[in-house]
CSV table of C-alpha atoms and ligand atoms in Angstrom, one decimal:
chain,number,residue,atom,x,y,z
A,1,UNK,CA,73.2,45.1,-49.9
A,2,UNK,CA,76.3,47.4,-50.9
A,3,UNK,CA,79.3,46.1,-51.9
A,4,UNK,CA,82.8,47.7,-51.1
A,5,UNK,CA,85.7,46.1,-52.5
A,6,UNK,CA,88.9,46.8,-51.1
A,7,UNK,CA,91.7,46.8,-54.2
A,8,UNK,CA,94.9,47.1,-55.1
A,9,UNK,CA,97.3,44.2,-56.4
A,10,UNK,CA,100.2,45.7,-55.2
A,11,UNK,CA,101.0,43.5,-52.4
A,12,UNK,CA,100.8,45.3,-48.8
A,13,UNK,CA,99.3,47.9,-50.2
A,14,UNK,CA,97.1,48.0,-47.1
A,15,UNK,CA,93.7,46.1,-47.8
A,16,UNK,CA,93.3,43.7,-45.5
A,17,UNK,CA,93.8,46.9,-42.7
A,18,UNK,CA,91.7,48.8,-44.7
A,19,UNK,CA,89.0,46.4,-45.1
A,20,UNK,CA,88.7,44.9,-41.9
A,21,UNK,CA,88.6,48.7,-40.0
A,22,UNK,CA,85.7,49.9,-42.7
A,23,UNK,CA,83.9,46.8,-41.7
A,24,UNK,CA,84.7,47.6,-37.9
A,25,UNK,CA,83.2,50.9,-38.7
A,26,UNK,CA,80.3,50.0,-39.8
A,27,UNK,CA,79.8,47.3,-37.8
A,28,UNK,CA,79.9,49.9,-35.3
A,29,UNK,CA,77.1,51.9,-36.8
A,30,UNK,CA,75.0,49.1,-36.1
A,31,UNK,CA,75.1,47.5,-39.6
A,32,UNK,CA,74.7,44.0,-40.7
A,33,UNK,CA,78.1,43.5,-41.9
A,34,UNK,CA,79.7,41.0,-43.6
A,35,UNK,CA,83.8,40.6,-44.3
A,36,UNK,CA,84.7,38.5,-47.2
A,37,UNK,CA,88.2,36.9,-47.4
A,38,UNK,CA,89.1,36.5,-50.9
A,39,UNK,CA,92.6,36.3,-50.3
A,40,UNK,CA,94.5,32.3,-49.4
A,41,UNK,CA,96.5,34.0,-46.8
A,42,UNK,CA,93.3,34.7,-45.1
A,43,UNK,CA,94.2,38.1,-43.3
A,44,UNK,CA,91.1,39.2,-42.7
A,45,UNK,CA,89.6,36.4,-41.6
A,46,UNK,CA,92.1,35.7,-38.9
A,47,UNK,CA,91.6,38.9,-38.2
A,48,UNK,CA,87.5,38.2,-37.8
A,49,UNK,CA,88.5,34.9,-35.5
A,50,UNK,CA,90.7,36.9,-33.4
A,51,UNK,CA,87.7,39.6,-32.7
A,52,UNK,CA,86.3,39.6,-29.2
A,53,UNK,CA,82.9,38.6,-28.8
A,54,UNK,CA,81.6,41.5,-27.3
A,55,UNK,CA,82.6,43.9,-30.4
A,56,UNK,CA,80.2,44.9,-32.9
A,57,UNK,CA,79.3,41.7,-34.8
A,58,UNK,CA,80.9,41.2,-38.4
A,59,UNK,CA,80.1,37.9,-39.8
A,60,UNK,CA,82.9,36.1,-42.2
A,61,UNK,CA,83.0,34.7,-45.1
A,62,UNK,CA,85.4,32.6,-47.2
A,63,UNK,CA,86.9,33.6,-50.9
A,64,UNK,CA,84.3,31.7,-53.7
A,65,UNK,CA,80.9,32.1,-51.5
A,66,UNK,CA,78.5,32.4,-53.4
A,67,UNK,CA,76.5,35.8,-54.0
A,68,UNK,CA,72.9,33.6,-52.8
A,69,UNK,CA,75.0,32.4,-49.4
A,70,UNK,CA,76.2,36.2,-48.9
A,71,UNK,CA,72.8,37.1,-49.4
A,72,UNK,CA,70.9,34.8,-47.6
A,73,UNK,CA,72.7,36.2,-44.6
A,74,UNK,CA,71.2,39.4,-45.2
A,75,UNK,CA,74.1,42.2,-44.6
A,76,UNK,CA,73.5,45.6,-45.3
A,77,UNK,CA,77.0,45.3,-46.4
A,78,UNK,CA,79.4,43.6,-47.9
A,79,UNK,CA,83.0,44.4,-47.8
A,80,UNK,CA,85.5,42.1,-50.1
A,81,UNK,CA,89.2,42.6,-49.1
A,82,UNK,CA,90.9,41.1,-52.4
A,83,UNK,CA,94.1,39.4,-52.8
A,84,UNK,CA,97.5,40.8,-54.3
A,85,UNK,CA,98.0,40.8,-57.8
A,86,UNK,CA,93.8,40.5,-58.2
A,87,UNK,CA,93.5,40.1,-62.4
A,88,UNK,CA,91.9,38.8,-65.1
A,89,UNK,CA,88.1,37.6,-65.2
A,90,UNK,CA,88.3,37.8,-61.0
A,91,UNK,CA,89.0,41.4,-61.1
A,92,UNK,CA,86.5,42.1,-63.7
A,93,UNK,CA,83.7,40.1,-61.7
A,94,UNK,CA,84.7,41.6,-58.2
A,95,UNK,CA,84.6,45.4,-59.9
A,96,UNK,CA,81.2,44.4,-61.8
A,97,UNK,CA,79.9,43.0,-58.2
A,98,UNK,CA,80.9,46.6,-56.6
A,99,UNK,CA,79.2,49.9,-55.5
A,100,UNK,CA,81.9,51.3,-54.0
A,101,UNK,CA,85.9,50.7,-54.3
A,102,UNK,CA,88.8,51.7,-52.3
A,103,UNK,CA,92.2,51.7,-53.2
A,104,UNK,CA,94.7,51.7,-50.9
A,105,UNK,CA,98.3,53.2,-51.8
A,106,UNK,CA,101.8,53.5,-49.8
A,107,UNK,CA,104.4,55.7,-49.9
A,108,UNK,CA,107.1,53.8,-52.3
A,109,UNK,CA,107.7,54.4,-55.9
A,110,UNK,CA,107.2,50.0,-56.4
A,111,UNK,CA,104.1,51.2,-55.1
A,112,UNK,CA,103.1,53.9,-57.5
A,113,UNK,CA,104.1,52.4,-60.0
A,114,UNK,CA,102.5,49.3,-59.6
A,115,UNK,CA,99.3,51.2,-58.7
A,116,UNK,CA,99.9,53.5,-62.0
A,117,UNK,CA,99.5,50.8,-64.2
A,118,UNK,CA,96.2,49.1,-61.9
A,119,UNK,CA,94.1,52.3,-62.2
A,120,UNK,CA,95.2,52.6,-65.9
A,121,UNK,CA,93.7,49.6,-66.5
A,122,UNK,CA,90.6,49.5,-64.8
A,123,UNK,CA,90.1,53.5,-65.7
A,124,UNK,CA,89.4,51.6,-69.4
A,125,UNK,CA,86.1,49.4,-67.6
A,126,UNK,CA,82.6,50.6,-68.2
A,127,UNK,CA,81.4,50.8,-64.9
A,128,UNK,CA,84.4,53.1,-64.0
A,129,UNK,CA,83.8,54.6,-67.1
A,130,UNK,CA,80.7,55.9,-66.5
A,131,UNK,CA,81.0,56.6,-62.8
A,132,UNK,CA,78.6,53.5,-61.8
A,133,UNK,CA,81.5,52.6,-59.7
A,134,UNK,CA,82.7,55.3,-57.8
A,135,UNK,CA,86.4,54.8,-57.0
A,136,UNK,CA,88.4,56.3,-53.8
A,137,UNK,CA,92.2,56.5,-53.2
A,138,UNK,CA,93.0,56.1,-49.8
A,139,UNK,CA,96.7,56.8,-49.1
A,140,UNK,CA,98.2,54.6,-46.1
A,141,UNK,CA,101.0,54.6,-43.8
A,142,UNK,CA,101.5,58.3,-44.7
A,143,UNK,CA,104.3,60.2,-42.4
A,144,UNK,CA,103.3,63.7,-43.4
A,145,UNK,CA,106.9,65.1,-42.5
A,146,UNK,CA,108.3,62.7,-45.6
A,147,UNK,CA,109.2,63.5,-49.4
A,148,UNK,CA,107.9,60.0,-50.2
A,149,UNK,CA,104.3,61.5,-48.4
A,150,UNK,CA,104.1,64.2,-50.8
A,151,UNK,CA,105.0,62.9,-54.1
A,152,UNK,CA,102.5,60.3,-52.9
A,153,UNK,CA,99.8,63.4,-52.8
A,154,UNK,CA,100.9,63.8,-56.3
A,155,UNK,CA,100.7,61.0,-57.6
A,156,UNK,CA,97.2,60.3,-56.1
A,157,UNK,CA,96.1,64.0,-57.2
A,158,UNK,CA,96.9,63.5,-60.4
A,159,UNK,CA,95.3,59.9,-60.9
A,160,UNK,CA,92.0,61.3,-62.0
A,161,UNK,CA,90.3,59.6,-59.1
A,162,UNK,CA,89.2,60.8,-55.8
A,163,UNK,CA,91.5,61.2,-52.6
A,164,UNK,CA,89.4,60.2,-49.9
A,165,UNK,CA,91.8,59.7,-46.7
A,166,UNK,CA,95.3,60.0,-45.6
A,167,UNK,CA,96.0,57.7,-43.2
A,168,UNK,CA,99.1,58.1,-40.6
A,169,UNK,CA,101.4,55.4,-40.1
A,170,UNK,CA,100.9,54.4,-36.3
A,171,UNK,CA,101.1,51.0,-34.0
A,172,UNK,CA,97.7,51.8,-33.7
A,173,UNK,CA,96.9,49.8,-36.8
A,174,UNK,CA,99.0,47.0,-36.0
A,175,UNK,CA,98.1,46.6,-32.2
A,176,UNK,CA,94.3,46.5,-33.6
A,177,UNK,CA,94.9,44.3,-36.2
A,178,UNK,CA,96.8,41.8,-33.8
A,179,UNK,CA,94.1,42.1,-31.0
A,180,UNK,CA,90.9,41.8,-33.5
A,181,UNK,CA,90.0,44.9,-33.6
A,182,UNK,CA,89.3,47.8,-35.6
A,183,UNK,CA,90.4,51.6,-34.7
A,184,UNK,CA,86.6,52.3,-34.4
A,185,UNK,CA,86.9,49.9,-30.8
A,186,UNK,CA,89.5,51.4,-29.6
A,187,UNK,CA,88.7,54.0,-26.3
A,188,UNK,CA,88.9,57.9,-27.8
A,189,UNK,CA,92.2,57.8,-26.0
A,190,UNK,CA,93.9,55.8,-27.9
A,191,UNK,CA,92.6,56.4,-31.2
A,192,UNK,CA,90.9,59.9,-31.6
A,193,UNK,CA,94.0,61.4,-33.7
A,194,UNK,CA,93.1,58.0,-36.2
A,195,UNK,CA,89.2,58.6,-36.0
A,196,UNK,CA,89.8,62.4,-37.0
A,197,UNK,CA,91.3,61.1,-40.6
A,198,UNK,CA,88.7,58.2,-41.3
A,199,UNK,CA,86.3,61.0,-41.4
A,200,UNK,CA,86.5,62.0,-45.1
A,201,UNK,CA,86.8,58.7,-45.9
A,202,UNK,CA,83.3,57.5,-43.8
A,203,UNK,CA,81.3,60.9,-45.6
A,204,UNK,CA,82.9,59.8,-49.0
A,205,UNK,CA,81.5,55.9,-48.4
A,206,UNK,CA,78.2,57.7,-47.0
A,207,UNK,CA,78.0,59.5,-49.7
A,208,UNK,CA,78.7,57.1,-52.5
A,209,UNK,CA,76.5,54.4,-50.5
A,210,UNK,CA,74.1,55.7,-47.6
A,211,UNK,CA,74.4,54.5,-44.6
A,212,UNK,CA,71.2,53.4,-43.0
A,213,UNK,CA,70.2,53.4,-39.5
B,301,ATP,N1,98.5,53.1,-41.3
B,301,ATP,C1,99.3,52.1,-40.9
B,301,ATP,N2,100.2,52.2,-39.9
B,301,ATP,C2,101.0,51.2,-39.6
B,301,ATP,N3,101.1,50.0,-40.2
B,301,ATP,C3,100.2,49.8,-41.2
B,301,ATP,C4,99.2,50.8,-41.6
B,301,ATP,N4,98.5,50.3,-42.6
B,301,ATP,C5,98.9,49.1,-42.9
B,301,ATP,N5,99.9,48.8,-42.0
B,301,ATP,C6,100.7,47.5,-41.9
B,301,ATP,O1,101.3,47.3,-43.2
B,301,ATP,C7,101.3,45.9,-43.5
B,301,ATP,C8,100.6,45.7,-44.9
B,301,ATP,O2,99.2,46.0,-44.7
B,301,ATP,P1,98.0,45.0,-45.1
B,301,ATP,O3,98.3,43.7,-44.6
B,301,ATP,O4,96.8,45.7,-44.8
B,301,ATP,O5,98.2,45.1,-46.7
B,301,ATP,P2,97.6,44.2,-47.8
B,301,ATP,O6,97.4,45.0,-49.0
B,301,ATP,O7,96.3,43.5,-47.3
B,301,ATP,O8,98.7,43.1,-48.0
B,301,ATP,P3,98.5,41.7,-49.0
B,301,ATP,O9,98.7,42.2,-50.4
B,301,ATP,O10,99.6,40.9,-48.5
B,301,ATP,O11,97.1,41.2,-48.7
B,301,ATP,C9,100.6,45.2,-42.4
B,301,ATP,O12,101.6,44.7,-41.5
B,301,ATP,C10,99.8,46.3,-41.7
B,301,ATP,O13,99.7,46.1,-40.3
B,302,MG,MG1,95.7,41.5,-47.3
Protein backbone atom coordinates (compact mmCIF):
# COMPACT_ATOMS: atom_id res chain seq x y z
CA UNK A 1 0.00 0.00 0.00
CA UNK A 2 1.19 3.75 -0.75
CA UNK A 3 0.39 6.35 1.19
CA UNK A 4 -0.30 10.03 -0.16
CA UNK A 5 -1.00 12.56 2.28
CA UNK A 6 -2.52 15.64 1.22
CA UNK A 7 -0.95 18.69 3.57
CA UNK A 8 -1.05 22.00 4.24
CA UNK A 9 -2.41 23.69 7.50
CA UNK A 10 -3.25 26.68 5.94
CA UNK A 11 -6.85 26.46 5.93
CA UNK A 12 -8.42 26.26 2.23
CA UNK A 13 -5.45 25.70 1.01
CA UNK A 14 -7.11 23.12 -1.33
CA UNK A 15 -6.71 19.55 0.16
CA UNK A 16 -9.76 18.23 0.49
CA UNK A 17 -10.11 19.13 -3.67
CA UNK A 18 -6.95 17.85 -4.05
CA UNK A 19 -7.32 14.71 -2.26
CA UNK A 20 -10.47 13.58 -3.24
CA UNK A 21 -9.66 14.24 -7.31
CA UNK A 22 -6.10 12.16 -6.81
CA UNK A 23 -8.22 9.49 -5.37
CA UNK A 24 -10.80 9.87 -8.35
CA UNK A 25 -7.77 9.50 -10.45
CA UNK A 26 -6.72 6.58 -9.37
CA UNK A 27 -9.69 5.10 -8.63
CA UNK A 28 -10.08 5.56 -12.28
CA UNK A 29 -6.96 3.58 -13.18
CA UNK A 30 -8.50 0.75 -11.66
CA UNK A 31 -6.89 0.95 -8.20
CA UNK A 32 -8.04 -0.21 -4.89
CA UNK A 33 -8.40 3.14 -3.39
CA UNK A 34 -9.04 4.19 -0.23
CA UNK A 35 -9.91 8.17 1.07
CA UNK A 36 -9.25 8.84 4.55
CA UNK A 37 -10.96 11.82 6.28
CA UNK A 38 -8.84 13.09 9.00
CA UNK A 39 -10.41 16.25 9.13
CA UNK A 40 -13.99 16.90 11.72
CA UNK A 41 -15.49 18.87 9.11
CA UNK A 42 -15.44 15.77 7.11
CA UNK A 43 -15.03 17.24 3.42
CA UNK A 44 -13.97 14.52 1.89
CA UNK A 45 -16.05 12.19 3.14
CA UNK A 46 -19.23 14.00 2.24
CA UNK A 47 -17.68 14.28 -0.75
CA UNK A 48 -17.29 10.08 -0.88
CA UNK A 49 -21.27 9.82 0.20
CA UNK A 50 -22.21 12.15 -2.43
CA UNK A 51 -20.35 9.85 -5.22
CA UNK A 52 -22.55 8.01 -7.59
CA UNK A 53 -22.52 4.53 -7.53
CA UNK A 54 -21.54 3.78 -10.76
CA UNK A 55 -18.07 5.80 -10.60
CA UNK A 56 -14.91 4.17 -9.94
CA UNK A 57 -15.13 2.74 -6.45
CA UNK A 58 -13.14 4.62 -3.51
CA UNK A 59 -13.90 3.25 -0.27
CA UNK A 60 -13.89 5.81 2.95
CA UNK A 61 -12.61 5.93 5.94
CA UNK A 62 -12.92 7.95 9.10
CA UNK A 63 -9.98 10.18 10.92
CA UNK A 64 -8.29 7.60 13.83
CA UNK A 65 -8.74 4.14 11.75
CA UNK A 66 -6.40 2.27 12.49
CA UNK A 67 -3.42 1.29 10.12
CA UNK A 68 -4.67 -2.84 10.58
CA UNK A 69 -8.53 -1.67 9.52
CA UNK A 70 -6.95 0.39 6.43
CA UNK A 71 -5.08 -2.54 5.73
CA UNK A 72 -7.30 -5.18 6.11
CA UNK A 73 -9.22 -3.54 3.32
CA UNK A 74 -6.44 -4.05 1.13
CA UNK A 75 -6.01 -0.70 -1.11
CA UNK A 76 -3.27 -0.24 -3.31
CA UNK A 77 -3.56 3.17 -1.97
CA UNK A 78 -4.21 5.23 0.58
CA UNK A 79 -4.80 8.86 0.31
CA UNK A 80 -5.17 11.02 3.82
CA UNK A 81 -6.58 14.48 3.19
CA UNK A 82 -5.51 16.19 6.65
CA UNK A 83 -7.08 18.85 8.50
CA UNK A 84 -6.10 22.72 8.77
CA UNK A 85 -3.59 23.65 11.12
CA UNK A 86 -2.26 19.68 11.16
CA UNK A 87 0.74 19.89 14.10
CA UNK A 88 2.42 18.41 16.58
CA UNK A 89 2.81 14.46 17.18
CA UNK A 90 -0.22 14.09 14.40
CA UNK A 91 1.76 15.75 11.81
CA UNK A 92 4.83 13.87 12.61
CA UNK A 93 2.90 10.46 12.57
CA UNK A 94 0.98 11.27 9.28
CA UNK A 95 4.50 12.41 7.49
CA UNK A 96 6.26 9.16 9.05
CA UNK A 97 3.08 7.08 7.71
CA UNK A 98 3.75 8.68 3.97
CA UNK A 99 5.33 7.82 0.61
CA UNK A 100 4.32 10.55 -1.09
CA UNK A 101 3.07 14.26 -0.03
CA UNK A 102 1.36 16.96 -1.71
CA UNK A 103 1.09 20.33 -0.81
CA UNK A 104 -1.34 22.44 -1.98
CA UNK A 105 -0.85 26.37 -2.11
CA UNK A 106 -3.05 29.45 -3.25
CA UNK A 107 -2.40 32.59 -4.60
CA UNK A 108 -2.51 34.93 -1.26
CA UNK A 109 0.38 36.25 0.63
CA UNK A 110 -1.68 34.63 4.22
CA UNK A 111 -1.10 31.82 2.13
CA UNK A 112 2.59 31.93 1.49
CA UNK A 113 3.29 32.86 4.42
CA UNK A 114 1.61 30.48 6.33
CA UNK A 115 2.96 27.80 3.92
CA UNK A 116 6.63 29.43 4.41
CA UNK A 117 6.81 28.71 7.78
CA UNK A 118 4.98 24.77 7.21
CA UNK A 119 7.67 23.64 4.75
CA UNK A 120 10.35 25.25 7.08
CA UNK A 121 9.40 23.13 9.51
CA UNK A 122 8.93 19.98 8.11
CA UNK A 123 12.19 20.64 5.66
CA UNK A 124 14.02 19.98 9.41
CA UNK A 125 12.25 15.98 9.51
CA UNK A 126 14.36 13.06 8.65
CA UNK A 127 12.36 11.49 6.16
CA UNK A 128 12.19 14.87 4.22
CA UNK A 129 15.59 15.12 4.98
CA UNK A 130 16.76 12.41 3.31
CA UNK A 131 14.37 12.34 0.43
CA UNK A 132 12.37 9.06 1.88
CA UNK A 133 9.47 11.31 1.56
CA UNK A 134 9.33 12.94 -1.65
CA UNK A 135 7.39 16.20 -1.36
CA UNK A 136 5.32 17.98 -4.29
CA UNK A 137 3.97 21.59 -4.43
CA UNK A 138 0.87 21.79 -6.19
CA UNK A 139 -0.24 25.34 -6.77
CA UNK A 140 -4.20 25.76 -6.82
CA UNK A 141 -6.78 28.16 -8.00
CA UNK A 142 -3.99 29.75 -10.14
CA UNK A 143 -5.38 32.59 -12.77
CA UNK A 144 -2.28 32.70 -14.94
CA UNK A 145 -3.15 36.35 -16.18
CA UNK A 146 -2.58 37.47 -12.22
CA UNK A 147 0.50 39.15 -10.25
CA UNK A 148 -0.57 37.09 -7.25
CA UNK A 149 -0.04 33.78 -9.94
CA UNK A 150 3.44 34.64 -10.45
CA UNK A 151 4.87 35.65 -7.24
CA UNK A 152 3.11 32.43 -6.31
CA UNK A 153 5.61 30.64 -9.00
CA UNK A 154 8.18 32.33 -7.04
CA UNK A 155 7.61 31.51 -4.03
CA UNK A 156 6.97 27.81 -4.93
CA UNK A 157 10.32 27.88 -7.08
CA UNK A 158 12.22 28.99 -4.57
CA UNK A 159 10.85 26.54 -1.70
CA UNK A 160 13.49 23.95 -2.45
CA UNK A 161 10.74 21.44 -3.24
CA UNK A 162 9.30 20.27 -6.35
CA UNK A 163 6.49 22.10 -8.44
CA UNK A 164 4.43 19.44 -9.64
CA UNK A 165 1.06 21.14 -10.99
CA UNK A 166 -0.55 24.34 -11.59
CA UNK A 167 -3.92 24.05 -11.28
CA UNK A 168 -6.51 26.83 -12.97
CA UNK A 169 -9.14 28.22 -10.98
CA UNK A 170 -12.43 26.86 -12.66
CA UNK A 171 -16.25 25.92 -11.54
CA UNK A 172 -15.08 22.75 -12.77
CA UNK A 173 -13.72 21.99 -9.31
CA UNK A 174 -16.60 23.08 -7.46
CA UNK A 175 -19.42 21.59 -9.74
CA UNK A 176 -17.36 18.14 -9.19
CA UNK A 177 -16.91 18.54 -5.77
CA UNK A 178 -20.70 19.28 -5.20
CA UNK A 179 -21.89 16.39 -7.48
CA UNK A 180 -19.33 13.64 -6.01
CA UNK A 181 -17.14 13.59 -8.47
CA UNK A 182 -13.71 13.99 -9.46
CA UNK A 183 -12.39 15.88 -12.76
CA UNK A 184 -11.15 12.40 -13.85
CA UNK A 185 -15.43 11.60 -14.36
CA UNK A 186 -16.08 14.29 -15.98
CA UNK A 187 -16.82 13.74 -20.16
CA UNK A 188 -13.46 15.09 -22.12
CA UNK A 189 -15.79 17.95 -22.85
CA UNK A 190 -15.97 19.36 -19.93
CA UNK A 191 -12.83 18.78 -18.39
CA UNK A 192 -9.95 18.10 -21.02
CA UNK A 193 -8.33 21.74 -20.38
CA UNK A 194 -8.25 20.34 -16.34
CA UNK A 195 -6.97 16.78 -17.37
CA UNK A 196 -4.07 18.51 -19.55
CA UNK A 197 -2.54 20.09 -16.13
CA UNK A 198 -3.05 17.02 -13.77
CA UNK A 199 -0.65 15.48 -16.00
CA UNK A 200 2.72 16.39 -14.43
CA UNK A 201 1.22 15.93 -11.36
CA UNK A 202 -0.06 12.00 -12.16
CA UNK A 203 3.84 11.20 -13.81
CA UNK A 204 5.29 13.03 -10.67
CA UNK A 205 2.94 10.53 -8.20
CA UNK A 206 3.85 7.68 -10.85
CA UNK A 207 7.02 8.33 -10.55
CA UNK A 208 7.53 8.79 -6.81
CA UNK A 209 5.04 5.65 -6.31
CA UNK A 210 4.27 3.32 -9.42
CA UNK A 211 1.25 2.87 -10.39
CA UNK A 212 0.26 -0.74 -10.89
CA UNK A 213 -2.05 -2.19 -13.28
N1 LIG B 1 -8.84 24.98 -8.78
C1 LIG B 1 -9.91 25.44 -8.14
N2 LIG B 1 -10.82 26.21 -8.78
C2 LIG B 1 -11.89 26.70 -8.12
N3 LIG B 1 -12.14 26.48 -6.83
C3 LIG B 1 -11.28 25.71 -6.15
C4 LIG B 1 -10.12 25.15 -6.75
N4 LIG B 1 -9.44 24.47 -5.81
C5 LIG B 1 -10.15 24.59 -4.68
N5 LIG B 1 -11.25 25.34 -4.85
C6 LIG B 1 -12.26 25.74 -3.86
O1 LIG B 1 -11.58 26.38 -2.81
C7 LIG B 1 -12.19 26.08 -1.57
C8 LIG B 1 -11.12 25.53 -0.61
O2 LIG B 1 -10.65 24.30 -1.14
P1 LIG B 1 -10.59 22.99 -0.24
O3 LIG B 1 -11.85 22.78 0.53
O4 LIG B 1 -10.13 21.90 -1.12
O5 LIG B 1 -9.42 23.43 0.76
P2 LIG B 1 -8.96 22.70 2.10
O6 LIG B 1 -7.50 22.98 2.23
O7 LIG B 1 -9.41 21.30 2.10
O8 LIG B 1 -9.76 23.50 3.21
P3 LIG B 1 -9.79 23.13 4.78
O9 LIG B 1 -8.48 23.61 5.33
O10 LIG B 1 -10.97 23.89 5.29
O11 LIG B 1 -9.94 21.64 4.87
C9 LIG B 1 -13.30 25.10 -1.85
O12 LIG B 1 -14.52 25.81 -1.93
C10 LIG B 1 -12.94 24.54 -3.22
O13 LIG B 1 -14.07 24.12 -3.95
MG1 LIG C 1 -10.42 20.18 3.56
Amino acid sequence: MQTILVANPKGGSGKTTLATNVAGWLAGKRQKVVLEDRDPQRSSADWLARRPPLFPAIAGVPAGVSRKDVKALDPQWLVVDSPAGLAGEALRDAIRAADVMLVPITPSAFDTVATHRFLTQIAEYKAIKDGALAVGLVGMRIDARTHSAADLDVFMEASGFPVVAHLRVTQVYIHAARDGASIFDLPRSRAEQDWEQWRPLTRWIARQAPVKA
